[in-house]
Amino acid sequence: MRSRIVLRNPFVVGRWVTGVNHYGRQRLTQYLLEIDNPATWVVGTRRMGKTSLLRQLEWLTQKQESDLVPLFWDLQGCESAADLAGELVFTLESVAERFAPFGIVPEALENKSAAIILRTLSRVLSRAGKRLFLLIDEAEVLIEIGQREPAILGQLRKAMQEPWQRTIITSTKLLSRLNELEGVGLTSPFLFGFHPVNLWSLDPVAAHDLVAQAQNPVALTVPMSQADDILVHTNRHPFLVQHLCHLLFESNADGTGYFRPITPEDTEPDHLLSGFFEIDFQHLTPTERRILLTIVRETVIADKALYASLGDLDPGRINNFLYGLVKLGYVRQVYGQWTAGNEFLRRWAQQNLARLETQTESLVSDANMEAMLTRGRTLEIAYLRAEAERLQEQLRILQDAAAANASPLSPQELARAIESQRQELSAVSREMKDVVNSDLIAKLSPVRA
């Protein structure tokens, strides 16, 4: 039941991770690397791993043989167009050796606008047969900058969607406000053309690996029932898994690590978590808030009762918002009934229910979010269908190789590869069922008498 030679708490809480410390997201990272669309918006709640995802993409593509040349651009703290340009030059200076082979000198780009710098980089790299891979974090600052300096948004949007480069923006839902700004010199909403992707919980296999620290030199041996208990409380939220495991981890005098049992105090949201939940709540639309608080008020609630409690809302609209709330982890279904997305969130929301119910106004509008949810759902269906076809073809190739005894892999390795492929295909099939099939429609649509 216990590991050997674990000298310190192995769970990383509060900072971004890459490489062996980055668990899961393999299918998402592959998708983000291969997608044809030049611009992608990855949306997630606070502490969902957005920065780690970008840093992992940077880590994967910084190799010389990659056709993508990554540039991680953190916008946090920028308050003006000048700040954006200055931070971009500083970012280039920090990875100058990556761009030096292409004759790019950061100092030569000083005193130029961010849009000019980006277009210069992408075109220089394009002439060398490479593509700029722009990875933008904390993009919400563009809202206030755009309000003060409207022209910058149109310039940046054009630069970020250059066909010979790739751009990935990560942020919370608040960034959708960019689409509502007026008089910014845009011929269409800022995020129009950005492919939306939701960032939510780890898949079950990756989440179990994270609990057991399977990618570390010395893994923990965790009873399946105990690992499952951790994942039920956290709903596989990467930060919450790390947070809870960090609390539960103990070690003997010889350094042997193990988990103690979960107590009610362990899932009490501390000041830090409460702050994150408060921000996440502020990023919900008015209708999303009503849906979440209705669910929280009842602890668990069936479809029919939920629709009745929100009787003034069209069930189709509720379904659309539920899709988004599930995707970002605000709510989930347990044994066919709706409940809060994780135990920490449930306790925080119930403790603050009276106060939260008075907060009916939001910076994020229902209409804007509904349109984005509808588009995101359509794109997700297309992606999942294509992914299922790809995985099915890979499985067929492996099975044919096994039948013909024509694989360079050993029989044991080939068997593991086939089983892994089957698991991935099964996971995609489940996701597709949750979005397309009649079982999902029954889950997200009114219950007929």
CSV table of C-alpha atoms in Angstrom, one decimal:
chain,number,residue,atom,x,y,z
A,1,MET,CA,0.0,0.0,0.0
A,2,ARG,CA,3.0,2.3,0.3
A,3,SER,CA,5.8,3.5,-2.0
A,4,ARG,CA,9.5,3.4,-1.3
A,5,ILE,CA,12.0,6.2,-0.8
A,6,VAL,CA,9.7,9.2,-1.1
A,7,LEU,CA,11.7,12.0,0.6
A,8,ARG,CA,9.3,14.9,0.2
A,9,ASN,CA,5.8,15.8,-0.8
A,10,PRO,CA,5.7,15.2,-4.6
A,11,PHE,CA,2.6,17.2,-5.3
A,12,VAL,CA,3.1,20.5,-7.0
A,13,VAL,CA,0.5,23.2,-6.1
A,14,GLY,CA,0.4,26.7,-7.5
A,15,ARG,CA,3.0,26.8,-10.3
A,16,TRP,CA,3.0,25.6,-13.9
A,17,VAL,CA,4.6,22.3,-14.9
A,18,THR,CA,6.0,20.6,-18.0
A,19,GLY,CA,7.5,17.4,-19.0
A,20,VAL,CA,7.1,14.5,-16.6
A,21,ASN,CA,5.3,16.7,-14.1
A,22,HIS,CA,2.6,17.5,-16.7
A,23,TYR,CA,-0.1,14.8,-16.6
A,24,GLY,CA,-2.8,14.1,-19.2
A,25,ARG,CA,-3.9,16.5,-22.0
A,26,GLN,CA,-2.0,14.4,-24.6
A,27,ARG,CA,-5.0,14.3,-26.9
A,28,LEU,CA,-5.7,18.0,-26.4
A,29,THR,CA,-2.0,19.0,-27.1
A,30,GLN,CA,-1.9,16.8,-30.2
A,31,TYR,CA,-5.2,18.4,-31.4
A,32,LEU,CA,-3.8,21.9,-30.7
A,33,LEU,CA,-0.6,21.1,-32.6
A,34,GLU,CA,-2.4,19.7,-35.6
A,35,ILE,CA,-5.5,21.8,-36.0
A,36,ASP,CA,-5.7,23.6,-39.3
A,37,ASN,CA,-7.3,26.8,-37.8
A,38,PRO,CA,-4.5,29.4,-37.4
A,39,ALA,CA,-6.1,30.8,-34.2
A,40,THR,CA,-7.5,28.9,-31.1
A,41,TRP,CA,-9.0,30.2,-27.9
A,42,VAL,CA,-8.6,27.8,-24.9
A,43,VAL,CA,-11.0,28.8,-22.2
A,44,GLY,CA,-10.9,27.5,-18.7
A,45,THR,CA,-11.6,28.4,-15.1
A,46,ARG,CA,-9.0,29.6,-12.6
A,47,ARG,CA,-6.2,27.1,-11.8
A,48,MET,CA,-7.3,24.7,-14.5
A,49,GLY,CA,-3.8,24.4,-16.0
A,50,LYS,CA,-4.0,27.0,-18.8
A,51,THR,CA,-0.4,28.2,-18.2
A,52,SER,CA,0.9,24.6,-17.9
A,53,LEU,CA,-0.8,23.7,-21.1
A,54,LEU,CA,0.9,26.6,-23.0
A,55,ARG,CA,4.2,25.8,-21.4
A,56,GLN,CA,3.9,22.1,-22.3
A,57,LEU,CA,3.2,23.1,-25.9
A,58,GLU,CA,6.3,25.3,-25.8
A,59,TRP,CA,8.3,22.4,-24.4
A,60,LEU,CA,7.1,20.1,-27.1
A,61,THR,CA,7.8,22.4,-30.0
A,62,GLN,CA,11.1,24.1,-29.0
A,63,LYS,CA,13.1,21.3,-30.7
A,64,GLN,CA,15.0,22.3,-33.8
A,65,GLU,CA,13.2,19.8,-36.1
A,66,SER,CA,9.7,21.3,-35.3
A,67,ASP,CA,8.2,23.5,-38.0
A,68,LEU,CA,6.7,25.5,-35.2
A,69,VAL,CA,8.8,28.1,-33.3
A,70,PRO,CA,7.1,28.7,-30.0
A,71,LEU,CA,6.9,32.1,-28.2
A,72,PHE,CA,5.2,32.2,-24.8
A,73,TRP,CA,3.7,35.7,-24.3
A,74,ASP,CA,2.4,36.5,-20.8
A,75,LEU,CA,0.1,39.6,-20.9
A,76,GLN,CA,-0.4,39.8,-17.1
A,77,GLY,CA,0.3,43.3,-15.8
A,78,CYS,CA,0.1,44.9,-19.2
A,79,GLU,CA,-2.1,48.1,-19.1
A,80,SER,CA,-1.4,49.7,-22.5
A,81,ALA,CA,-0.4,49.0,-26.0
A,82,ALA,CA,3.1,50.2,-25.1
A,83,ASP,CA,3.2,47.6,-22.3
A,84,LEU,CA,2.2,44.8,-24.7
A,85,ALA,CA,5.0,45.7,-27.1
A,86,GLY,CA,7.5,46.1,-24.3
A,87,GLU,CA,6.6,42.7,-22.8
A,88,LEU,CA,6.8,41.1,-26.2
A,89,VAL,CA,10.3,42.3,-26.7
A,90,PHE,CA,11.3,41.2,-23.2
A,91,THR,CA,9.8,37.8,-24.0
A,92,LEU,CA,11.9,37.6,-27.2
A,93,GLU,CA,15.0,38.5,-25.3
A,94,SER,CA,14.4,35.7,-22.8
A,95,VAL,CA,14.5,33.1,-25.7
A,96,ALA,CA,16.8,35.0,-28.1
A,97,GLU,CA,18.8,31.9,-28.9
A,98,ARG,CA,15.6,30.3,-30.3
A,99,PHE,CA,15.2,33.0,-32.8
A,100,ALA,CA,18.8,33.9,-33.5
A,101,PRO,CA,19.2,31.3,-36.3
A,102,PHE,CA,16.6,33.2,-38.3
A,103,GLY,CA,18.4,36.5,-37.9
A,104,ILE,CA,15.9,37.9,-35.5
A,105,VAL,CA,17.4,40.4,-33.0
A,106,PRO,CA,15.0,41.5,-30.2
A,107,GLU,CA,16.7,44.9,-29.8
A,108,ALA,CA,15.9,45.7,-33.5
A,109,LEU,CA,12.2,45.4,-32.7
A,110,GLU,CA,12.1,47.9,-29.9
A,111,ASN,CA,9.8,50.9,-30.3
A,112,LYS,CA,7.6,49.0,-32.6
A,113,SER,CA,4.0,48.1,-31.9
A,114,ALA,CA,3.1,44.6,-30.8
A,115,ALA,CA,1.2,43.9,-34.0
A,116,ILE,CA,4.2,45.0,-36.2
A,117,ILE,CA,6.5,42.8,-34.1
A,118,LEU,CA,4.3,39.8,-34.5
A,119,ARG,CA,3.9,40.2,-38.2
A,120,THR,CA,7.6,40.7,-38.6
A,121,LEU,CA,8.3,37.5,-36.7
A,122,SER,CA,5.8,35.4,-38.6
A,123,ARG,CA,7.0,36.5,-42.0
A,124,VAL,CA,10.7,36.1,-41.2
A,125,LEU,CA,10.0,32.6,-39.9
A,126,SER,CA,7.8,31.8,-42.9
A,127,ARG,CA,10.6,32.6,-45.3
A,128,ALA,CA,12.7,30.1,-43.4
A,129,GLY,CA,10.0,27.4,-43.7
A,130,LYS,CA,8.9,27.7,-40.1
A,131,ARG,CA,5.8,29.0,-38.4
A,132,LEU,CA,5.5,31.3,-35.4
A,133,PHE,CA,3.7,29.5,-32.6
A,134,LEU,CA,2.3,32.3,-30.5
A,135,LEU,CA,1.2,31.2,-27.0
A,136,ILE,CA,-0.7,33.9,-25.2
A,137,ASP,CA,-1.5,33.7,-21.5
A,138,GLU,CA,-3.7,36.0,-19.3
A,139,ALA,CA,-5.3,37.5,-22.3
A,140,GLU,CA,-8.1,39.2,-20.3
A,141,VAL,CA,-6.0,42.4,-20.1
A,142,LEU,CA,-6.9,43.0,-23.7
A,143,ILE,CA,-10.4,44.0,-22.5
A,144,GLU,CA,-9.3,47.1,-20.6
A,145,ILE,CA,-6.5,48.0,-23.0
A,146,GLY,CA,-9.0,47.8,-25.9
A,147,GLN,CA,-11.5,50.1,-24.1
A,148,ARG,CA,-8.7,52.7,-23.6
A,149,GLU,CA,-6.9,52.2,-27.0
A,150,PRO,CA,-9.5,50.8,-29.4
A,151,ALA,CA,-7.3,50.7,-32.4
A,152,ILE,CA,-5.0,48.1,-30.9
A,153,LEU,CA,-7.6,45.3,-31.0
A,154,GLY,CA,-8.1,45.4,-34.7
A,155,GLN,CA,-4.3,45.4,-35.3
A,156,LEU,CA,-3.7,42.5,-32.9
A,157,ARG,CA,-6.6,40.4,-34.3
A,158,LYS,CA,-5.2,40.7,-37.8
A,159,ALA,CA,-1.6,39.8,-36.6
A,160,MET,CA,-2.8,36.9,-34.5
A,161,GLN,CA,-4.7,35.3,-37.4
A,162,GLU,CA,-2.0,35.5,-40.0
A,163,PRO,CA,-2.3,32.3,-42.1
A,164,TRP,CA,1.4,31.4,-41.9
A,165,GLN,CA,1.5,31.3,-38.1
A,166,ARG,CA,-0.4,29.6,-35.2
A,167,THR,CA,-1.9,31.4,-32.3
A,168,ILE,CA,-3.3,30.0,-29.1
A,169,ILE,CA,-4.9,32.2,-26.5
A,170,THR,CA,-5.8,31.0,-23.0
A,171,SER,CA,-8.1,32.8,-20.7
A,172,THR,CA,-11.3,32.6,-18.6
A,173,LYS,CA,-14.7,33.2,-20.1
A,174,LEU,CA,-14.3,36.9,-19.3
A,175,LEU,CA,-12.4,37.3,-22.6
A,176,SER,CA,-15.7,36.9,-24.4
A,177,ARG,CA,-16.4,40.6,-23.5
A,178,LEU,CA,-14.0,41.5,-26.4
A,179,ASN,CA,-16.8,40.5,-28.7
A,180,GLU,CA,-19.1,43.2,-27.1
A,181,LEU,CA,-16.7,46.2,-27.3
A,182,GLU,CA,-17.9,48.8,-29.7
A,183,GLY,CA,-16.0,51.3,-31.8
A,184,VAL,CA,-12.8,49.4,-31.8
A,185,GLY,CA,-12.2,49.5,-35.5
A,186,LEU,CA,-13.1,45.8,-35.9
A,187,THR,CA,-15.0,44.6,-39.0
A,188,SER,CA,-16.2,41.6,-36.9
A,189,PRO,CA,-16.0,40.6,-33.2
A,190,PHE,CA,-12.5,40.1,-32.0
A,191,LEU,CA,-12.8,36.4,-31.2
A,192,PHE,CA,-14.5,35.6,-34.6
A,193,GLY,CA,-12.2,33.2,-36.3
A,194,PHE,CA,-10.7,31.8,-33.1
A,195,HIS,CA,-11.5,28.2,-32.7
A,196,PRO,CA,-12.9,27.8,-29.1
A,197,VAL,CA,-11.7,24.8,-27.0
A,198,ASN,CA,-12.7,24.1,-23.4
A,199,LEU,CA,-10.1,23.1,-20.9
A,200,TRP,CA,-11.5,21.0,-18.1
A,201,SER,CA,-10.8,17.9,-16.0
A,202,LEU,CA,-8.1,15.3,-16.7
A,203,ASP,CA,-9.2,12.0,-18.2
A,204,PRO,CA,-9.6,9.2,-15.7
A,205,VAL,CA,-6.3,7.4,-16.6
A,206,ALA,CA,-4.3,10.6,-16.4
A,207,ALA,CA,-6.0,11.6,-13.1
A,208,HIS,CA,-5.1,8.3,-11.5
A,209,ASP,CA,-1.5,8.6,-12.8
A,210,LEU,CA,-1.4,12.1,-11.2
A,211,VAL,CA,-2.5,10.7,-7.8
A,212,ALA,CA,0.0,7.9,-8.0
A,213,GLN,CA,2.8,10.2,-9.4
A,214,ALA,CA,3.2,7.5,-12.1
A,215,GLN,CA,5.6,9.7,-14.2
A,216,ASN,CA,8.0,10.4,-11.3
A,217,PRO,CA,11.0,8.1,-10.7
A,218,VAL,CA,9.4,6.8,-7.5
A,219,ALA,CA,5.7,6.4,-7.8
A,220,LEU,CA,3.2,6.0,-5.0
A,221,THR,CA,1.3,2.8,-4.6
A,222,VAL,CA,-2.3,4.0,-3.9
A,223,PRO,CA,-5.2,1.6,-3.3
A,224,MET,CA,-7.7,2.0,-6.1
A,225,SER,CA,-10.6,2.8,-3.7
A,226,GLN,CA,-8.5,5.6,-2.2
A,227,ALA,CA,-7.6,7.1,-5.5
A,228,ASP,CA,-11.2,7.0,-6.7
A,229,ASP,CA,-12.2,8.8,-3.5
A,230,ILE,CA,-9.8,11.6,-4.2
A,231,LEU,CA,-11.0,11.9,-7.8
A,232,VAL,CA,-14.7,11.9,-6.8
A,233,HIS,CA,-14.1,14.8,-4.4
A,234,THR,CA,-12.1,16.8,-7.0
A,235,ASN,CA,-13.9,15.7,-10.2
A,236,ARG,CA,-10.4,15.3,-11.6
A,237,HIS,CA,-9.7,19.0,-11.5
A,238,PRO,CA,-5.9,19.1,-11.8
A,239,PHE,CA,-5.3,21.8,-9.2
A,240,LEU,CA,-7.8,20.3,-6.7
A,241,VAL,CA,-6.3,16.9,-7.2
A,242,GLN,CA,-2.8,18.3,-6.4
A,243,HIS,CA,-4.2,20.4,-3.5
A,244,LEU,CA,-6.0,17.5,-1.9
A,245,CYS,CA,-3.2,15.0,-2.4
A,246,HIS,CA,-0.7,17.6,-0.9
A,247,LEU,CA,-2.9,17.7,2.2
A,248,LEU,CA,-3.3,13.9,2.5
A,249,PHE,CA,0.4,13.0,1.8
A,250,GLU,CA,2.4,11.8,4.7
A,251,SER,CA,5.6,9.8,5.1
A,252,ASN,CA,7.3,7.6,7.6
A,253,ALA,CA,10.7,8.2,9.1
A,254,ASP,CA,12.3,6.2,6.3
A,255,GLY,CA,10.7,8.4,3.7
A,256,THR,CA,8.0,6.0,2.6
A,257,GLY,CA,5.0,8.0,1.4
A,258,TYR,CA,1.3,7.3,1.7
A,259,PHE,CA,-2.1,9.0,1.9
A,260,ARG,CA,-4.1,9.3,5.1
A,261,PRO,CA,-7.9,9.1,4.8
A,262,ILE,CA,-9.9,12.1,3.7
A,263,THR,CA,-11.7,14.1,6.5
A,264,PRO,CA,-14.4,16.7,6.1
A,265,GLU,CA,-11.8,19.4,7.0
A,266,ASP,CA,-9.8,18.5,3.9
A,267,THR,CA,-12.5,19.6,1.5
A,268,GLU,CA,-13.2,22.9,3.3
A,269,PRO,CA,-12.2,25.6,0.8
A,270,ASP,CA,-9.4,27.8,2.2
A,271,HIS,CA,-8.9,31.5,1.5
A,272,LEU,CA,-7.0,30.8,-1.7
A,273,LEU,CA,-9.6,28.4,-3.1
A,274,SER,CA,-12.5,30.7,-2.0
A,275,GLY,CA,-10.8,33.5,-4.0
A,276,PHE,CA,-10.6,31.3,-7.1
A,277,PHE,CA,-14.3,30.2,-6.8
A,278,GLU,CA,-15.3,33.8,-6.4
A,279,ILE,CA,-13.6,34.8,-9.6
A,280,ASP,CA,-15.0,31.8,-11.5
A,281,PHE,CA,-18.5,32.8,-10.3
A,282,GLN,CA,-18.1,36.3,-11.5
A,283,HIS,CA,-17.3,35.0,-15.0
A,284,LEU,CA,-20.7,33.3,-15.2
A,285,THR,CA,-23.6,34.9,-17.1
A,286,PRO,CA,-26.8,35.8,-15.2
A,287,THR,CA,-28.6,32.6,-16.4
A,288,GLU,CA,-25.6,30.4,-15.7
A,289,ARG,CA,-25.5,31.8,-12.1
A,290,ARG,CA,-29.2,30.9,-11.7
A,291,ILE,CA,-28.7,27.4,-13.0
A,292,LEU,CA,-25.6,26.8,-10.8
A,293,LEU,CA,-27.2,28.2,-7.6
A,294,THR,CA,-30.4,26.2,-8.2
A,295,ILE,CA,-28.4,23.1,-8.3
A,296,VAL,CA,-26.3,24.0,-5.3
A,297,ARG,CA,-29.4,25.0,-3.2
A,298,GLU,CA,-30.8,21.4,-3.7
A,299,THR,CA,-27.4,19.7,-3.4
A,300,VAL,CA,-28.6,17.2,-6.0
A,301,ILE,CA,-31.5,17.7,-8.4
A,302,ALA,CA,-33.0,15.7,-11.3
A,303,ASP,CA,-33.6,17.1,-14.8
A,304,LYS,CA,-37.4,17.5,-14.3
A,305,ALA,CA,-37.1,19.4,-11.0
A,306,LEU,CA,-34.4,21.6,-12.4
A,307,TYR,CA,-36.6,22.6,-15.4
A,308,ALA,CA,-39.5,23.3,-13.0
A,309,SER,CA,-37.3,25.5,-10.7
A,310,LEU,CA,-36.3,27.5,-13.7
A,311,GLY,CA,-39.8,27.6,-15.2
A,312,ASP,CA,-39.4,31.0,-16.9
A,313,LEU,CA,-36.5,29.7,-19.0
A,314,ASP,CA,-36.8,27.8,-22.2
A,315,PRO,CA,-35.5,24.2,-21.6
A,316,GLY,CA,-33.5,24.4,-24.8
A,317,ARG,CA,-31.6,27.4,-23.4
A,318,ILE,CA,-31.0,25.6,-20.1
A,319,ASN,CA,-29.6,22.7,-22.0
A,320,ASN,CA,-27.1,24.9,-23.9
A,321,PHE,CA,-25.9,26.5,-20.7
A,322,LEU,CA,-25.7,23.2,-18.9
A,323,TYR,CA,-23.4,22.0,-21.7
A,324,GLY,CA,-21.1,24.9,-21.0
A,325,LEU,CA,-21.2,24.5,-17.2
A,326,VAL,CA,-20.4,20.8,-17.5
A,327,LYS,CA,-17.5,21.5,-19.9
A,328,LEU,CA,-15.9,24.0,-17.5
A,329,GLY,CA,-16.6,21.9,-14.4
A,330,TYR,CA,-19.1,24.1,-12.6
A,331,VAL,CA,-21.6,21.2,-12.5
A,332,ARG,CA,-21.7,17.5,-13.1
A,333,GLN,CA,-24.1,14.5,-13.1
A,334,VAL,CA,-23.9,11.9,-10.4
A,335,TYR,CA,-26.3,8.9,-10.8
A,336,GLY,CA,-28.4,10.9,-13.2
A,337,GLN,CA,-28.8,14.0,-11.1
A,338,TRP,CA,-27.1,17.3,-11.2
A,339,THR,CA,-24.7,18.5,-8.5
A,340,ALA,CA,-21.9,21.0,-8.1
A,341,GLY,CA,-18.7,20.3,-10.1
A,342,ASN,CA,-16.6,19.3,-7.1
A,343,GLU,CA,-16.9,19.0,-3.3
A,344,PHE,CA,-14.8,22.2,-2.7
A,345,LEU,CA,-17.0,24.2,-5.0
A,346,ARG,CA,-20.2,22.8,-3.5
A,347,ARG,CA,-19.2,23.7,0.0
A,348,TRP,CA,-18.1,27.2,-0.9
A,349,ALA,CA,-21.3,27.9,-2.9
A,350,GLN,CA,-23.6,26.6,-0.1
A,351,GLN,CA,-21.7,28.6,2.5
A,352,ASN,CA,-22.1,31.8,0.4
A,353,LEU,CA,-25.5,31.0,-1.2
A,354,ALA,CA,-27.5,34.0,0.3
A,355,ARG,CA,-24.8,36.5,-0.9
A,356,LEU,CA,-24.4,34.9,-4.3
A,357,GLU,CA,-28.1,34.9,-5.0
A,358,THR,CA,-28.1,38.7,-4.8
A,359,GLN,CA,-25.4,39.0,-7.5
A,360,THR,CA,-27.6,39.0,-10.6
A,361,GLU,CA,-25.6,41.3,-12.9
A,362,SER,CA,-22.6,40.0,-14.8
A,363,LEU,CA,-19.9,41.4,-17.1
A,364,VAL,CA,-20.5,38.3,-19.4
A,365,SER,CA,-23.8,38.4,-21.3
A,366,ASP,CA,-26.2,35.5,-21.9
A,367,ALA,CA,-26.5,36.3,-25.6
A,368,ASN,CA,-22.8,36.4,-26.3
A,369,MET,CA,-22.1,33.2,-24.4
A,370,GLU,CA,-25.0,31.3,-25.9
A,371,ALA,CA,-23.7,32.0,-29.4
A,372,MET,CA,-20.2,30.8,-28.4
A,373,LEU,CA,-21.6,27.7,-26.8
A,374,THR,CA,-23.6,26.7,-29.8
A,375,ARG,CA,-20.5,27.2,-32.1
A,376,GLY,CA,-18.3,25.4,-29.6
A,377,ARG,CA,-20.6,22.4,-29.5
A,378,THR,CA,-20.7,22.1,-33.3
A,379,LEU,CA,-16.9,22.2,-33.5
A,380,GLU,CA,-16.5,19.7,-30.7
A,381,ILE,CA,-18.8,17.2,-32.5
A,382,ALA,CA,-16.8,17.6,-35.7
A,383,TYR,CA,-13.5,17.1,-33.8
A,384,LEU,CA,-14.7,14.1,-31.9
A,385,ARG,CA,-15.9,12.4,-35.0
A,386,ALA,CA,-12.6,13.0,-36.8
A,387,GLU,CA,-10.7,11.8,-33.7
A,388,ALA,CA,-12.7,8.6,-33.5
A,389,GLU,CA,-12.0,7.9,-37.1
A,390,ARG,CA,-8.3,8.5,-36.6
A,391,LEU,CA,-8.1,6.3,-33.5
A,392,GLN,CA,-10.1,3.5,-35.3
A,393,GLU,CA,-7.7,3.5,-38.2
A,394,GLN,CA,-4.6,3.4,-35.8
A,395,LEU,CA,-6.3,0.5,-34.0
A,396,ARG,CA,-6.9,-1.3,-37.2
A,397,ILE,CA,-3.2,-0.9,-38.2
A,398,LEU,CA,-2.0,-2.3,-34.9
A,399,GLN,CA,-4.4,-5.3,-35.1
A,400,ASP,CA,-3.4,-6.1,-38.7
A,401,ALA,CA,0.3,-6.0,-37.6
A,402,ALA,CA,-0.5,-8.4,-34.7
A,403,ALA,CA,-2.4,-10.7,-37.0
A,404,ALA,CA,0.4,-10.8,-39.6
A,405,ASN,CA,3.2,-10.9,-36.9
A,406,ALA,CA,4.7,-7.9,-38.7
A,407,SER,CA,5.3,-5.4,-35.9
A,408,PRO,CA,8.7,-4.3,-34.7
A,409,LEU,CA,7.2,-4.3,-31.2
A,410,SER,CA,7.4,-7.3,-28.9
A,411,PRO,CA,4.1,-9.2,-28.5
A,412,GLN,CA,3.8,-7.7,-25.0
A,413,GLU,CA,4.4,-4.2,-26.2
A,414,LEU,CA,2.0,-4.6,-29.1
A,415,ALA,CA,-0.7,-5.9,-26.8
A,416,ARG,CA,-0.2,-2.9,-24.5
A,417,ALA,CA,-0.4,-0.6,-27.5
A,418,ILE,CA,-3.6,-2.1,-28.8
A,419,GLU,CA,-5.2,-1.9,-25.3
A,420,SER,CA,-4.1,1.7,-25.0
A,421,GLN,CA,-5.6,2.5,-28.4
A,422,ARG,CA,-8.8,0.8,-27.4
A,423,GLN,CA,-9.0,2.8,-24.2
A,424,GLU,CA,-8.5,6.1,-26.1
A,425,LEU,CA,-11.1,5.1,-28.6
A,426,SER,CA,-13.5,4.2,-25.8
A,427,ALA,CA,-12.9,7.6,-24.1
A,428,VAL,CA,-13.6,9.5,-27.3
A,429,SER,CA,-16.7,7.4,-27.9
A,430,ARG,CA,-18.0,8.3,-24.4
A,431,GLU,CA,-17.3,12.0,-25.0
A,432,MET,CA,-19.1,11.8,-28.3
A,433,LYS,CA,-22.1,10.1,-26.7
A,434,ASP,CA,-22.2,12.9,-24.2
A,435,VAL,CA,-22.5,15.5,-27.0
A,436,VAL,CA,-24.4,13.8,-29.8
A,437,ASN,CA,-26.3,10.6,-29.0
A,438,SER,CA,-29.8,10.2,-27.7
A,439,ASP,CA,-28.5,9.3,-24.3
A,440,LEU,CA,-26.8,12.7,-24.1
A,441,ILE,CA,-29.9,14.5,-25.5
A,442,ALA,CA,-31.9,12.8,-22.7
A,443,LYS,CA,-29.4,14.1,-20.2
A,444,LEU,CA,-29.5,17.6,-21.5
A,445,SER,CA,-33.1,17.9,-22.6
A,446,PRO,CA,-36.5,18.1,-20.9
A,447,VAL,CA,-37.8,14.8,-19.4
A,448,ARG,CA,-40.9,13.8,-21.3
A,449,ALA,CA,-43.8,12.4,-19.3
